[in-house]
């Protein structure tokens, strides 16, 4: 690719389900795109997703990514491994500083940009994290997989924004839910304690000190009073921060957790800059991300000047 001479219709940053779906749509619209991905999609952590439509037996996260890449290849598209380190506007064109996984850095120019960079989890460390997530002992999304842990012993940790909500949500899937305090001082008020008691959620007062894994890969939650609690599954409710710095530096408006504010066509407050998936405010779900991608890609196509197709018999 000649970075110096090419001006793409769209630069897509992030090759998770949102970015790949947008790329498929835009290539099917015959648009000239560059999709840059540094390989950190949270989808790759998912052992089996059972709530993504069309896969009655579930689909492994890595397999779904591979399927989307293969689908993109059918239309002449591909993923460019690497990272966009900076994004700016020059004479009405977006310019991204691209550092490839291999080779020399260059600049990618595009008329529009679609940010699908997702979020970064933060918080509670768990022993053997990758292995625990991949085998389903540690889970990150109650909305995604509550059904999969029905009647299991479930450990949940308080959060600043919603200290009891996640535990009460999981109580609809199991009668054996333990809620652990995250910090040294309880943030729960009397009304929240009453709600937990009424629902039958067991509140563990001593703060959580750490999480290890048993030999058979079950989470063991250790509290500061020296007690150990064996669970079948643990929801750390880590919290998250959107990977939105490239957009916010351009002036795009952000809200809680640095997530980008977009309109009903996935446009940020910066003209020509779109955002989809977990980097935006909303429900973190694969189905939501791919739906947003379809909407954004169609809007981008209709916004850009038409690339009229030549006649088939043109010289």
CSV table of C-alpha atoms in Angstrom, one decimal:
chain,number,residue,atom,x,y,z
A,1,UNK,CA,0.0,0.0,0.0
A,2,UNK,CA,1.3,3.4,-1.0
A,3,UNK,CA,0.4,5.4,2.2
A,4,UNK,CA,1.6,8.7,0.8
A,5,UNK,CA,-0.7,8.6,-2.3
A,6,UNK,CA,-3.8,6.8,-1.2
A,7,UNK,CA,-6.9,8.5,0.3
A,8,UNK,CA,-9.3,5.9,1.6
A,9,UNK,CA,-13.0,6.4,1.9
A,10,UNK,CA,-12.9,5.1,5.5
A,11,UNK,CA,-10.3,4.3,8.0
A,12,UNK,CA,-11.6,1.7,10.5
A,13,UNK,CA,-9.8,1.5,13.8
A,14,UNK,CA,-10.4,-1.8,15.6
A,15,UNK,CA,-11.0,-5.3,14.2
A,16,UNK,CA,-13.5,-6.8,16.6
A,17,UNK,CA,-17.0,-7.7,15.6
A,18,UNK,CA,-18.0,-4.0,15.1
A,19,UNK,CA,-15.1,-3.0,13.0
A,20,UNK,CA,-15.2,-6.2,10.9
A,21,UNK,CA,-18.9,-5.9,10.3
A,22,UNK,CA,-18.6,-2.3,9.2
A,23,UNK,CA,-15.7,-3.3,6.9
A,24,UNK,CA,-17.9,-6.1,5.3
A,25,UNK,CA,-20.7,-3.6,4.6
A,26,UNK,CA,-18.4,-0.9,3.2
A,27,UNK,CA,-16.6,-3.3,0.9
A,28,UNK,CA,-20.0,-4.6,-0.3
A,29,UNK,CA,-20.7,-0.9,-1.0
A,30,UNK,CA,-17.5,-1.0,-3.1
A,31,UNK,CA,-15.8,1.5,-0.7
A,32,UNK,CA,-12.0,1.7,-0.4
A,33,UNK,CA,-11.2,1.1,3.2
A,34,UNK,CA,-8.3,0.5,5.6
A,35,UNK,CA,-9.0,-1.6,8.7
A,36,UNK,CA,-6.3,-1.4,11.4
A,37,UNK,CA,-6.3,-3.8,14.4
A,38,UNK,CA,-3.8,-4.4,17.1
A,39,UNK,CA,-5.3,-7.7,18.1
A,40,UNK,CA,-6.9,-7.0,21.5
A,41,UNK,CA,-10.6,-7.7,20.9
A,42,UNK,CA,-12.4,-8.9,24.0
A,43,UNK,CA,-14.3,-11.3,21.7
A,44,UNK,CA,-11.2,-13.4,21.6
A,45,UNK,CA,-11.6,-14.2,25.3
A,46,UNK,CA,-15.1,-15.7,25.0
A,47,UNK,CA,-15.1,-19.5,25.2
A,48,UNK,CA,-18.6,-19.8,23.8
A,49,UNK,CA,-21.2,-17.1,23.1
A,50,UNK,CA,-24.7,-18.5,23.3
A,51,UNK,CA,-26.7,-15.3,22.7
A,52,UNK,CA,-25.4,-14.2,19.4
A,53,UNK,CA,-28.1,-14.8,16.8
A,54,UNK,CA,-27.8,-17.6,14.3
A,55,UNK,CA,-25.6,-20.0,16.3
A,56,UNK,CA,-27.9,-22.4,18.2
A,57,UNK,CA,-25.0,-24.3,19.7
A,58,UNK,CA,-23.0,-21.2,20.5
A,59,UNK,CA,-19.9,-19.8,18.8
A,60,UNK,CA,-16.4,-19.5,20.1
A,61,UNK,CA,-15.1,-15.9,20.1
A,62,UNK,CA,-12.0,-16.6,18.1
A,63,UNK,CA,-14.0,-18.6,15.6
A,64,UNK,CA,-16.5,-15.7,15.2
A,65,UNK,CA,-13.6,-13.3,14.5
A,66,UNK,CA,-12.1,-15.8,12.0
A,67,UNK,CA,-15.5,-16.1,10.3
A,68,UNK,CA,-15.8,-12.3,10.0
A,69,UNK,CA,-12.3,-12.0,8.6
A,70,UNK,CA,-13.0,-14.7,6.0
A,71,UNK,CA,-16.3,-12.9,5.1
A,72,UNK,CA,-14.4,-9.7,4.6
A,73,UNK,CA,-11.8,-11.4,2.4
A,74,UNK,CA,-14.7,-12.5,0.1
A,75,UNK,CA,-15.1,-8.9,-0.8
A,76,UNK,CA,-11.4,-8.0,-1.2
A,77,UNK,CA,-10.9,-6.7,2.3
A,78,UNK,CA,-8.3,-7.6,4.9
A,79,UNK,CA,-7.1,-6.6,8.4
A,80,UNK,CA,-3.9,-4.5,8.7
A,81,UNK,CA,-2.2,-5.6,11.9
A,82,UNK,CA,-0.8,-2.7,13.9
A,83,UNK,CA,-1.9,0.4,15.7
A,84,UNK,CA,-3.0,4.0,14.9
A,85,UNK,CA,-1.0,6.1,17.4
A,86,UNK,CA,-2.4,9.5,16.5
A,87,UNK,CA,-5.3,10.9,14.5
A,88,UNK,CA,-5.8,14.4,13.2
A,89,UNK,CA,-7.4,16.5,10.5
A,90,UNK,CA,-5.4,18.0,7.7
A,91,UNK,CA,-7.1,20.1,5.0
A,92,UNK,CA,-10.4,18.2,5.6
A,93,UNK,CA,-8.8,14.8,5.5
A,94,UNK,CA,-8.2,12.5,8.5
A,95,UNK,CA,-4.6,11.4,8.9
A,96,UNK,CA,-3.7,8.5,11.1
A,97,UNK,CA,-0.2,7.6,12.2
A,98,UNK,CA,0.0,3.9,11.5
A,99,UNK,CA,2.6,1.6,13.1
A,100,UNK,CA,2.3,-1.8,11.5
A,101,UNK,CA,3.1,-5.1,13.3
A,102,UNK,CA,5.9,-5.5,10.8
A,103,UNK,CA,7.5,-2.9,8.5
A,104,UNK,CA,7.9,0.9,8.5
A,105,UNK,CA,5.4,3.3,10.0
A,106,UNK,CA,3.4,5.4,7.6
A,107,UNK,CA,0.4,7.8,7.5
A,108,UNK,CA,-3.1,6.6,6.5
A,109,UNK,CA,-5.4,9.2,5.0
A,110,UNK,CA,-9.2,8.9,4.8
A,111,UNK,CA,-12.3,10.9,4.2
A,112,UNK,CA,-14.0,9.4,7.2
A,113,UNK,CA,-13.0,7.4,10.2
A,114,UNK,CA,-15.0,4.7,12.1
A,115,UNK,CA,-13.7,4.1,15.6
A,116,UNK,CA,-14.4,0.5,16.8
A,117,UNK,CA,-11.7,0.3,19.5
A,118,UNK,CA,-13.7,-1.1,22.3
A,119,UNK,CA,-12.9,-0.8,26.0
A,120,UNK,CA,-10.1,-1.7,28.4
A,121,UNK,CA,-11.1,-3.6,31.6
A,122,UNK,CA,-9.6,-2.3,34.9
A,123,UNK,CA,-9.6,-3.5,38.5
A,124,UNK,CA,-9.6,-6.7,40.5
A,125,UNK,CA,-6.6,-9.0,39.7
A,126,UNK,CA,-7.4,-12.7,39.4
A,127,UNK,CA,-4.9,-15.5,39.4
A,128,UNK,CA,-4.5,-17.3,36.0
A,129,UNK,CA,-6.8,-14.7,34.5
A,130,UNK,CA,-6.7,-15.8,30.9
A,131,UNK,CA,-7.2,-19.4,31.6
A,132,UNK,CA,-10.0,-18.6,34.1
A,133,UNK,CA,-11.9,-16.5,31.5
A,134,UNK,CA,-11.4,-19.0,28.7
A,135,UNK,CA,-12.8,-21.9,30.8
A,136,UNK,CA,-15.8,-19.9,32.1
A,137,UNK,CA,-14.8,-19.7,35.7
A,138,UNK,CA,-14.4,-16.0,35.5
A,139,UNK,CA,-17.1,-14.1,33.5
A,140,UNK,CA,-17.4,-10.5,32.5
A,141,UNK,CA,-21.0,-10.1,31.1
A,142,UNK,CA,-24.0,-11.2,33.2
A,143,UNK,CA,-26.3,-10.1,30.3
A,144,UNK,CA,-24.4,-12.4,27.9
A,145,UNK,CA,-24.2,-15.5,30.0
A,146,UNK,CA,-26.6,-15.5,33.0
A,147,UNK,CA,-28.4,-18.4,31.5
A,148,UNK,CA,-25.2,-20.4,31.4
A,149,UNK,CA,-24.7,-20.2,35.2
A,150,UNK,CA,-28.2,-21.1,36.3
A,151,UNK,CA,-28.1,-22.7,39.8
A,152,UNK,CA,-24.4,-22.3,40.2
A,153,UNK,CA,-22.7,-20.7,43.2
A,154,UNK,CA,-22.0,-17.2,42.0
A,155,UNK,CA,-19.5,-14.7,43.5
A,156,UNK,CA,-20.0,-11.0,42.7
A,157,UNK,CA,-18.1,-7.9,43.9
A,158,UNK,CA,-19.6,-4.5,44.8
A,159,UNK,CA,-19.0,-1.6,42.5
A,160,UNK,CA,-19.0,2.1,43.1
A,161,UNK,CA,-21.7,3.0,40.6
A,162,UNK,CA,-24.1,0.1,41.3
A,163,UNK,CA,-23.0,-1.8,44.5
A,164,UNK,CA,-25.9,-4.3,44.7
A,165,UNK,CA,-27.5,-4.2,41.2
A,166,UNK,CA,-25.2,-6.9,39.7
A,167,UNK,CA,-25.8,-9.3,42.6
A,168,UNK,CA,-29.6,-8.8,42.4
A,169,UNK,CA,-29.4,-9.4,38.6
A,170,UNK,CA,-27.6,-12.7,39.1
A,171,UNK,CA,-30.1,-13.7,41.8
A,172,UNK,CA,-32.6,-14.2,39.0
A,173,UNK,CA,-30.4,-17.1,37.7
A,174,UNK,CA,-29.3,-18.7,41.0
A,175,UNK,CA,-30.4,-18.9,44.6
A,176,UNK,CA,-26.8,-19.1,45.8
A,177,UNK,CA,-25.2,-15.6,45.2
A,178,UNK,CA,-22.5,-14.1,47.4
A,179,UNK,CA,-21.7,-10.4,47.3
A,180,UNK,CA,-18.3,-9.3,48.4
A,181,UNK,CA,-17.2,-5.9,49.5
A,182,UNK,CA,-14.5,-4.4,47.3
A,183,UNK,CA,-13.1,-1.8,49.6
A,184,UNK,CA,-12.2,-1.5,53.3
A,185,UNK,CA,-15.3,0.6,54.1
A,186,UNK,CA,-18.7,-0.6,53.0
A,187,UNK,CA,-20.5,1.7,50.6
A,188,UNK,CA,-23.9,0.0,51.1
A,189,UNK,CA,-26.7,1.9,52.8
A,190,UNK,CA,-29.6,0.4,54.8
A,191,UNK,CA,-32.0,0.3,51.9
A,192,UNK,CA,-29.5,-1.7,49.8
A,193,UNK,CA,-28.8,-4.1,52.6
A,194,UNK,CA,-32.5,-4.7,52.9
A,195,UNK,CA,-32.9,-5.4,49.2
A,196,UNK,CA,-30.1,-8.0,49.4
A,197,UNK,CA,-31.6,-9.6,52.5
A,198,UNK,CA,-35.1,-9.7,50.8
A,199,UNK,CA,-33.6,-11.4,47.7
A,200,UNK,CA,-31.6,-13.9,49.7
A,201,UNK,CA,-28.2,-12.6,48.5
A,202,UNK,CA,-25.5,-13.3,51.1
A,203,UNK,CA,-23.4,-10.3,51.9
A,204,UNK,CA,-19.8,-11.0,52.9
A,205,UNK,CA,-18.8,-8.1,55.1
A,206,UNK,CA,-15.0,-8.6,55.2
A,207,UNK,CA,-13.4,-7.0,52.1
A,208,UNK,CA,-12.2,-9.2,49.3
A,209,UNK,CA,-8.4,-9.6,49.4
A,210,UNK,CA,-7.7,-11.8,46.4
A,211,UNK,CA,-8.9,-14.5,44.0
A,212,UNK,CA,-7.1,-17.7,43.2
A,213,UNK,CA,-8.1,-20.8,41.3
A,214,UNK,CA,-8.6,-24.3,42.6
A,215,UNK,CA,-7.0,-27.3,40.9
A,216,UNK,CA,-10.2,-27.9,39.0
A,217,UNK,CA,-10.4,-24.3,38.0
A,218,UNK,CA,-13.0,-22.9,40.3
A,219,UNK,CA,-12.6,-19.5,41.8
A,220,UNK,CA,-11.6,-19.2,45.5
A,221,UNK,CA,-12.4,-15.8,47.0
A,222,UNK,CA,-10.2,-14.8,49.9
A,223,UNK,CA,-11.3,-12.1,52.4
A,224,UNK,CA,-9.2,-10.0,54.7
A,225,UNK,CA,-10.5,-11.9,57.8
A,226,UNK,CA,-8.8,-15.0,56.5
A,227,UNK,CA,-11.9,-16.8,55.2
A,228,UNK,CA,-12.0,-18.6,51.8
A,229,UNK,CA,-15.2,-19.0,49.7
A,230,UNK,CA,-15.3,-21.5,46.9
A,231,UNK,CA,-17.6,-20.5,44.0
A,232,UNK,CA,-18.5,-22.0,40.7
A,233,UNK,CA,-18.2,-18.8,38.9
A,234,UNK,CA,-16.9,-15.3,39.7
A,235,UNK,CA,-18.1,-12.0,38.2
A,236,UNK,CA,-15.4,-9.4,39.1
A,237,UNK,CA,-17.4,-6.4,37.6
A,238,UNK,CA,-14.1,-4.7,36.9
A,239,UNK,CA,-15.3,-1.5,35.4
A,240,UNK,CA,-14.0,-0.3,32.1
A,241,UNK,CA,-12.6,2.7,30.2
A,242,UNK,CA,-13.3,3.3,26.6
A,243,UNK,CA,-10.4,3.4,24.2
A,244,UNK,CA,-11.6,6.8,22.9
A,245,UNK,CA,-8.4,8.9,23.2
A,246,UNK,CA,-8.0,9.3,19.4
A,247,UNK,CA,-11.5,10.7,19.1
A,248,UNK,CA,-11.4,12.9,22.3
A,249,UNK,CA,-8.2,14.5,21.1
A,250,UNK,CA,-10.1,15.7,18.0
A,251,UNK,CA,-12.8,17.2,20.3
A,252,UNK,CA,-15.4,14.3,20.3
A,253,UNK,CA,-17.7,14.5,23.3
A,254,UNK,CA,-17.3,11.7,25.9
A,255,UNK,CA,-19.5,10.7,28.8
A,256,UNK,CA,-19.0,8.2,31.6
A,257,UNK,CA,-16.1,5.8,31.4
A,258,UNK,CA,-14.7,8.0,28.6
A,259,UNK,CA,-17.3,6.5,26.2
A,260,UNK,CA,-18.1,8.4,23.1
A,261,UNK,CA,-21.4,10.1,22.7
A,262,UNK,CA,-22.9,9.3,19.3
A,263,UNK,CA,-26.2,10.1,17.6
A,264,UNK,CA,-28.7,7.6,16.1
A,265,UNK,CA,-26.5,7.1,13.1
A,266,UNK,CA,-23.3,6.5,15.1
A,267,UNK,CA,-21.9,10.0,14.4
A,268,UNK,CA,-19.7,11.6,17.0
A,269,UNK,CA,-19.7,15.3,17.6
A,270,UNK,CA,-16.7,15.6,15.1
A,271,UNK,CA,-18.0,15.6,11.5
A,272,UNK,CA,-16.8,12.6,9.6
A,273,UNK,CA,-15.9,10.7,12.7
A,274,UNK,CA,-18.1,7.7,13.6
A,275,UNK,CA,-17.9,5.3,16.5
A,276,UNK,CA,-19.6,1.9,17.1
A,277,UNK,CA,-19.5,-0.9,19.7
A,278,UNK,CA,-18.3,-0.8,23.2
A,279,UNK,CA,-16.4,2.4,22.8
A,280,UNK,CA,-19.8,4.2,22.7
A,281,UNK,CA,-22.3,4.7,25.4
A,282,UNK,CA,-24.8,1.8,25.5
A,283,UNK,CA,-25.1,-1.9,26.1
A,284,UNK,CA,-21.9,-3.9,25.6
A,285,UNK,CA,-23.1,-6.7,23.4
A,286,UNK,CA,-21.9,-8.3,20.1
A,287,UNK,CA,-25.3,-8.0,18.6
A,288,UNK,CA,-25.5,-4.3,19.5
A,289,UNK,CA,-22.0,-3.7,18.1
A,290,UNK,CA,-22.7,-5.4,14.7
A,291,UNK,CA,-26.1,-3.6,14.4
A,292,UNK,CA,-24.4,-0.2,15.0
A,293,UNK,CA,-21.7,-1.2,12.5
A,294,UNK,CA,-24.3,-1.8,9.8
A,295,UNK,CA,-26.0,1.5,10.5
A,296,UNK,CA,-22.7,3.5,10.6
A,297,UNK,CA,-21.4,1.9,7.4
A,298,UNK,CA,-24.6,2.7,5.5
A,299,UNK,CA,-24.5,6.3,6.8
A,300,UNK,CA,-20.9,6.6,5.8
A,301,UNK,CA,-21.6,5.3,2.3
A,302,UNK,CA,-24.5,7.7,1.8
A,303,UNK,CA,-22.5,10.6,3.2
A,304,UNK,CA,-19.4,10.2,0.9
A,305,UNK,CA,-19.5,11.3,-2.7
A,306,UNK,CA,-20.8,8.6,-5.0
A,307,UNK,CA,-18.2,6.4,-6.8
A,308,UNK,CA,-20.1,5.8,-10.0
A,309,UNK,CA,-19.4,2.4,-11.5
A,310,UNK,CA,-18.2,2.4,-15.1
A,311,UNK,CA,-20.1,0.4,-17.7
A,312,UNK,CA,-19.0,-3.2,-18.0
A,313,UNK,CA,-18.0,-2.8,-21.6
A,314,UNK,CA,-16.1,0.5,-21.0
A,315,UNK,CA,-12.7,0.5,-22.7
